[in-house]
Structure formats: C-alpha cells, structure tokens
XYZ file of C-alpha atoms in Angstrom:
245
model
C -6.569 0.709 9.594
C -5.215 -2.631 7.811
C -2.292 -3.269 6.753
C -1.571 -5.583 3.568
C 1.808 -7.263 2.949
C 2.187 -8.588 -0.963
C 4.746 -10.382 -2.265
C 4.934 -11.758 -5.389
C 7.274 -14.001 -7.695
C 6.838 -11.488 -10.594
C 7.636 -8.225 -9.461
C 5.957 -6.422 -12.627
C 2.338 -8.367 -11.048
C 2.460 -7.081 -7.483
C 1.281 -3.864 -8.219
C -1.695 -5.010 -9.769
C -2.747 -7.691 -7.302
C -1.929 -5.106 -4.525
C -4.285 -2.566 -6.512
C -7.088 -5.236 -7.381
C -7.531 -6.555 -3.884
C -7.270 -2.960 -1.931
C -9.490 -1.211 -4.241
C -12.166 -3.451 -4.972
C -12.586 -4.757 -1.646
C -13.693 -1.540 -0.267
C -16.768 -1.071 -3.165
C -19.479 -2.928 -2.262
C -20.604 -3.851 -5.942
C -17.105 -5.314 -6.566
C -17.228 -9.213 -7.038
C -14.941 -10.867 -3.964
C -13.684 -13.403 -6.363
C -15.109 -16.252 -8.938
C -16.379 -19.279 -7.653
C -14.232 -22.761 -7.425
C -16.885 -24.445 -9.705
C -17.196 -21.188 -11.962
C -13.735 -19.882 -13.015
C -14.075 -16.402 -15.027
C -12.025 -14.435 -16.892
C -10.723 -11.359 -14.880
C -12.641 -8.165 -15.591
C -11.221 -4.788 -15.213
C -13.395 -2.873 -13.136
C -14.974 0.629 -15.438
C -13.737 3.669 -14.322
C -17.535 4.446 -13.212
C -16.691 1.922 -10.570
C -13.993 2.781 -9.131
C -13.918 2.748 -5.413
C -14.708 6.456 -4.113
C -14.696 8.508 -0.544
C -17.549 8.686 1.488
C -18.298 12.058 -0.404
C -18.706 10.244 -3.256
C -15.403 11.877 -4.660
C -12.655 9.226 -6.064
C -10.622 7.803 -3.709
C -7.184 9.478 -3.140
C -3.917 7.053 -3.605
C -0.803 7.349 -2.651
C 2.036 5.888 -4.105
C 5.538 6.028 -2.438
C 8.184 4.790 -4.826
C 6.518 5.959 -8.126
C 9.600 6.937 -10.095
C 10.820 2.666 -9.766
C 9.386 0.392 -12.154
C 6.787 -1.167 -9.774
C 5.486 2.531 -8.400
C 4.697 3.787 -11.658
C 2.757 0.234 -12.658
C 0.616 1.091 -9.659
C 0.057 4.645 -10.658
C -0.986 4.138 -14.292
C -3.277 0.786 -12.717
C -4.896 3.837 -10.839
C -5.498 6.123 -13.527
C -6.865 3.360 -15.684
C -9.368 3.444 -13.320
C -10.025 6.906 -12.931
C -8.518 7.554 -9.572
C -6.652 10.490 -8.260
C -2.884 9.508 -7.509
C -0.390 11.201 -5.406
C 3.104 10.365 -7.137
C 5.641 10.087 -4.554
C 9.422 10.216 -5.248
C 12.462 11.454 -3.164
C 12.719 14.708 -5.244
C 9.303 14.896 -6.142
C 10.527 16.797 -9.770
C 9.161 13.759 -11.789
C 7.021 14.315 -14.606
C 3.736 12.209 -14.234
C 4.888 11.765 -18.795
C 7.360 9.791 -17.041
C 5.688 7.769 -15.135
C 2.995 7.100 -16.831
C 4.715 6.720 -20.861
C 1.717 6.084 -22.763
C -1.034 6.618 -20.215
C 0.427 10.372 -19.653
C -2.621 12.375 -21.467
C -5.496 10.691 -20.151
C -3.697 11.906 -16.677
C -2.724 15.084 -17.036
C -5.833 16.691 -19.077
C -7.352 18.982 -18.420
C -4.288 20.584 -16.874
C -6.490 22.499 -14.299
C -7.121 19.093 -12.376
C -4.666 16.195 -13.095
C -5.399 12.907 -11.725
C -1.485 12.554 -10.884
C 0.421 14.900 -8.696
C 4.108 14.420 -8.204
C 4.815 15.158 -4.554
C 8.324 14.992 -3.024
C 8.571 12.247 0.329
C 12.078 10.698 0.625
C 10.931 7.959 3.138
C 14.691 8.365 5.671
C 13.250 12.243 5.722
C 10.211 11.230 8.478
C 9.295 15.115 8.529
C 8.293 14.575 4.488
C 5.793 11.936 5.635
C 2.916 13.314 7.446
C 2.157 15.841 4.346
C 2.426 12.923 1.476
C 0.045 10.269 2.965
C -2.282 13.198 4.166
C -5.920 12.361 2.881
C -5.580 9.521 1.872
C -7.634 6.148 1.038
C -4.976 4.033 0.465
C -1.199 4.188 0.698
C 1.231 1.913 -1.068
C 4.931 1.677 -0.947
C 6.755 0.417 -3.669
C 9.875 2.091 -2.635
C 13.318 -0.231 -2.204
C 16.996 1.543 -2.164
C 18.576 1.624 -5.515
C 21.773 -0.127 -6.489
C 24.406 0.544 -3.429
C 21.592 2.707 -1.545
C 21.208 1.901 2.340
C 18.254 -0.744 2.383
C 18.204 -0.358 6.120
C 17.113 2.943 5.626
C 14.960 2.126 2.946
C 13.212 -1.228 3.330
C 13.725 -1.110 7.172
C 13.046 2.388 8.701
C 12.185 4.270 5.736
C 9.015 1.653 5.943
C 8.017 1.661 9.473
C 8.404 5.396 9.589
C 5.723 5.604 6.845
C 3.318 2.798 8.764
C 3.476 5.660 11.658
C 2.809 8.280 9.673
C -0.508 6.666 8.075
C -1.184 5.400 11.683
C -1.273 9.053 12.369
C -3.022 10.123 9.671
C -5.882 7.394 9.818
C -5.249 5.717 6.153
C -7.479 2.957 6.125
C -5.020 0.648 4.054
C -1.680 0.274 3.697
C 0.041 -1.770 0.958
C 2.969 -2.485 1.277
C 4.636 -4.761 -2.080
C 7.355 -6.606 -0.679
C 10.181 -9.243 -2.508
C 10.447 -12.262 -3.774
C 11.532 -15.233 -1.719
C 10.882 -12.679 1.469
C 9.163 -15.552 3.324
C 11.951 -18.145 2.919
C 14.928 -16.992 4.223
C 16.691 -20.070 3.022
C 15.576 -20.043 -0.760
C 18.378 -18.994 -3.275
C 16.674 -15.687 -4.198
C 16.616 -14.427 -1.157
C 20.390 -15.239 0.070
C 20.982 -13.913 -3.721
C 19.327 -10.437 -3.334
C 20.939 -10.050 0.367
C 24.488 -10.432 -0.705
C 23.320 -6.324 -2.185
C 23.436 -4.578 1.493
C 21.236 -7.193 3.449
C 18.190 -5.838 1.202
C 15.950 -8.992 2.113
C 17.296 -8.657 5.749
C 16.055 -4.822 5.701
C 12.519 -6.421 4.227
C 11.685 -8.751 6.745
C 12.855 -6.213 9.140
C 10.726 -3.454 8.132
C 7.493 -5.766 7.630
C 8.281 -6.831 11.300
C 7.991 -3.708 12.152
C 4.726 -2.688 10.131
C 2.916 -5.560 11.911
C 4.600 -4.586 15.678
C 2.760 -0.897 14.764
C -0.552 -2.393 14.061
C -0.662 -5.173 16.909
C -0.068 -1.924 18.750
C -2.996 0.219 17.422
C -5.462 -2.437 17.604
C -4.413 -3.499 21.054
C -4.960 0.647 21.903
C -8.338 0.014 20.378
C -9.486 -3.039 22.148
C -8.208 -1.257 25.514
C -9.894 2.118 24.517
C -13.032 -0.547 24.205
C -13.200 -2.140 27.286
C -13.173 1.221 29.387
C -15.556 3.105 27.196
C -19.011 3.095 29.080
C -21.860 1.347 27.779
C -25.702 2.053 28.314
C -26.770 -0.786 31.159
C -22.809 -1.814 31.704
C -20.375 -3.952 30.807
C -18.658 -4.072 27.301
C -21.510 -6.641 25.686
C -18.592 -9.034 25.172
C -17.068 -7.143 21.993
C -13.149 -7.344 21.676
C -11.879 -5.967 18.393
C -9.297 -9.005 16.555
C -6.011 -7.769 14.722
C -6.511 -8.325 10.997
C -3.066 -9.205 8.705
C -3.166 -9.947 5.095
C-alpha cells in the first residue's frame, strides 16, 4: 500500500495531477514522464488504456468527497477515461448528473451498468468506511468540512480513519489532495485559511497521521520479513523501505 500526499496551488489542478500520476503509474505502457531535453505536450491517455485489475477488468476508484468541487473533477477525470467510480458523499443521495454536468451520459448509459455509483460514507461515521473503499484500486479523498463544519473531524480524524480503513482493506493507493500553503505553516494562505476552525491545523494533523499509519504497516511488514523462514536460512539481506510521495 502507498500512500500519496498532493498539494497544489490551484485547487481545480490537484485532482488531475493526483489522477495522472496514480493511474498511469500502475500501467506498464504508460510513459513515466518526457525527457529534460525532449519536452512534449501532455497526452491524455485513451480510454483503451486505462489502468485495469489484474482480471483485466477496469480499475475500481473511489472518490470520498465527490459532491465538493475537487471530488467531482476527479470523478469525471475517471470517466473520461473509462473507469468505474465509486461516488462518495455523506448522504450518498447525489445524482452522478450532478457531479458529473456535462459528462453525465457517457456515465450513466447503459443504465444496467453505470460507471459512477453514488455511495453514502460520511468520513466522522468510521462504521461507513470499510464498505465504501471495499474493492478498490485506488482511493482518493477530496473531502474538507464545509463552511463552519468541524475540520478536526474532517481533515483530522475523518482522514486517518479512512487511511485505516484502506489499510484494512488492502487499497494499493491512497490519494489524498491536500491545501494550499499546507507545507508552510508561516505563509499567509495558510494562517488565512486557519483563522476558519484551524482547517490547515486539522490538515497537517491528519496527513501526520496518514504517514504514522503507514510507517506502521511497513514496519509490520519488514518485521513479518525477518521471521518468515527462508530455504537455506537467513533473510538474504532483504528489508522492505517505507515509500512517501
């Protein structure tokens, strides 16, 4: 399991460099990036080549946050490239028309197999969890608390909660898009956007928390490692190595 942490001046971009770099890094045939000397144009990837499960069905997404602005820019990213998208929002009554605008038919026909499902998981409900991120290649959470909301419970626990719950479940990715100015406490953005509850506070909090989980889980791994028996002995030197982005 990895788990990437994006953050990005322009909001309305996050989604799609989340999407770009967790997708296309796990298909093979992808390109990992122009070189220095040869700058290209960026391509978007056909939906023949999207990235796909190991039974060659499309990968499964999950978005948690859909209904905000950013979620549903991941979700119609997703469908433009023919994936399957579980739509995640505290009620989970949205209409994938509304999340999608435009994009809406080519996801919802034929009716008998949409490629987005809207799927109730209010992240402070850690019982709605397990079920949501359930199957799934790749998890992202785009959710924040609205406008007076709790971020604590949002950007803090509501975060770490779902990091457990794909720990559990064995996602291979998690995404999670983060804020800008989250890296530099001091900057006036981010002493701006915590005057509203200590929302950049709750951030760095919850992606604190994210990367305590992981450390954890690969530290599991590595011991799980060293006592598993090997034909002729000994461990042959390998020690798994944490991986952040």
């Amino acid at each position: 399991s990895r788990t990437h942490i994006v953050t990005s001046r322009r909001t309305r971009d996050a989604p799609h460099f989340a999407m770009r770099s967790a997708i296309c890094a796990s298909a093979p045939f992808a390109s990992r990036g122009p070189s220095p000397r040869r700058a290209r144009a960026p391509r978007r990837l056909p939906v023949a080549s999207a990235a796909r499960a190991p039974d060659d069905t499309p990968a499964l997404v999950v978005v948690i946050g859909a209904g905000g602005r950013t979620g549903s820019e991941v979700c119609r990213h997703c469908v433009s490239l023919g994936l399957p998208v579980r739509a995640c929002t505290r009620t989970g009554l949205a209409d994938p028309t509304a999340i999608l605008g435009d994009d809406a038919p080519a996801a919802v026909v034929p009716w008998s197999s949409p490629l987005v499902r809207a799927v109730a998981a209010d992240v402070t409900v850690p019982d709605q969890l397990p079920a949501a991120v359930a199957s799934a290649s790749l998890v992202v959470f785009a959710a924040t608390a609205p406008a007076g909301g709790d971020p604590d419970a949002v950007d803090h626990r509501g975060l770490a909660e779902t990091a457990r719950a794909c720990i559990a479940a064995g996602v291979p990715r998690l995404v999670v898009v983060s804020g800008a100015g989250v890296t530099k406490p001091a900057s006036p953005a981010y002493r701006f956007l915590n005057l509203f509850g200590g929302r950049m506070d709750a951030k760095v909090a919850g992606e604190d928390a994210v990367r305590d989980l992981y450390r954890h889980l690969y530290r599991r791994a590595a011991d799980a490692n060293r006592r598993a028996p090997r034909e002729g002995g000994g461990n042959d030197g390998y020690e798994p190595t944490p991986s952040y982005t």
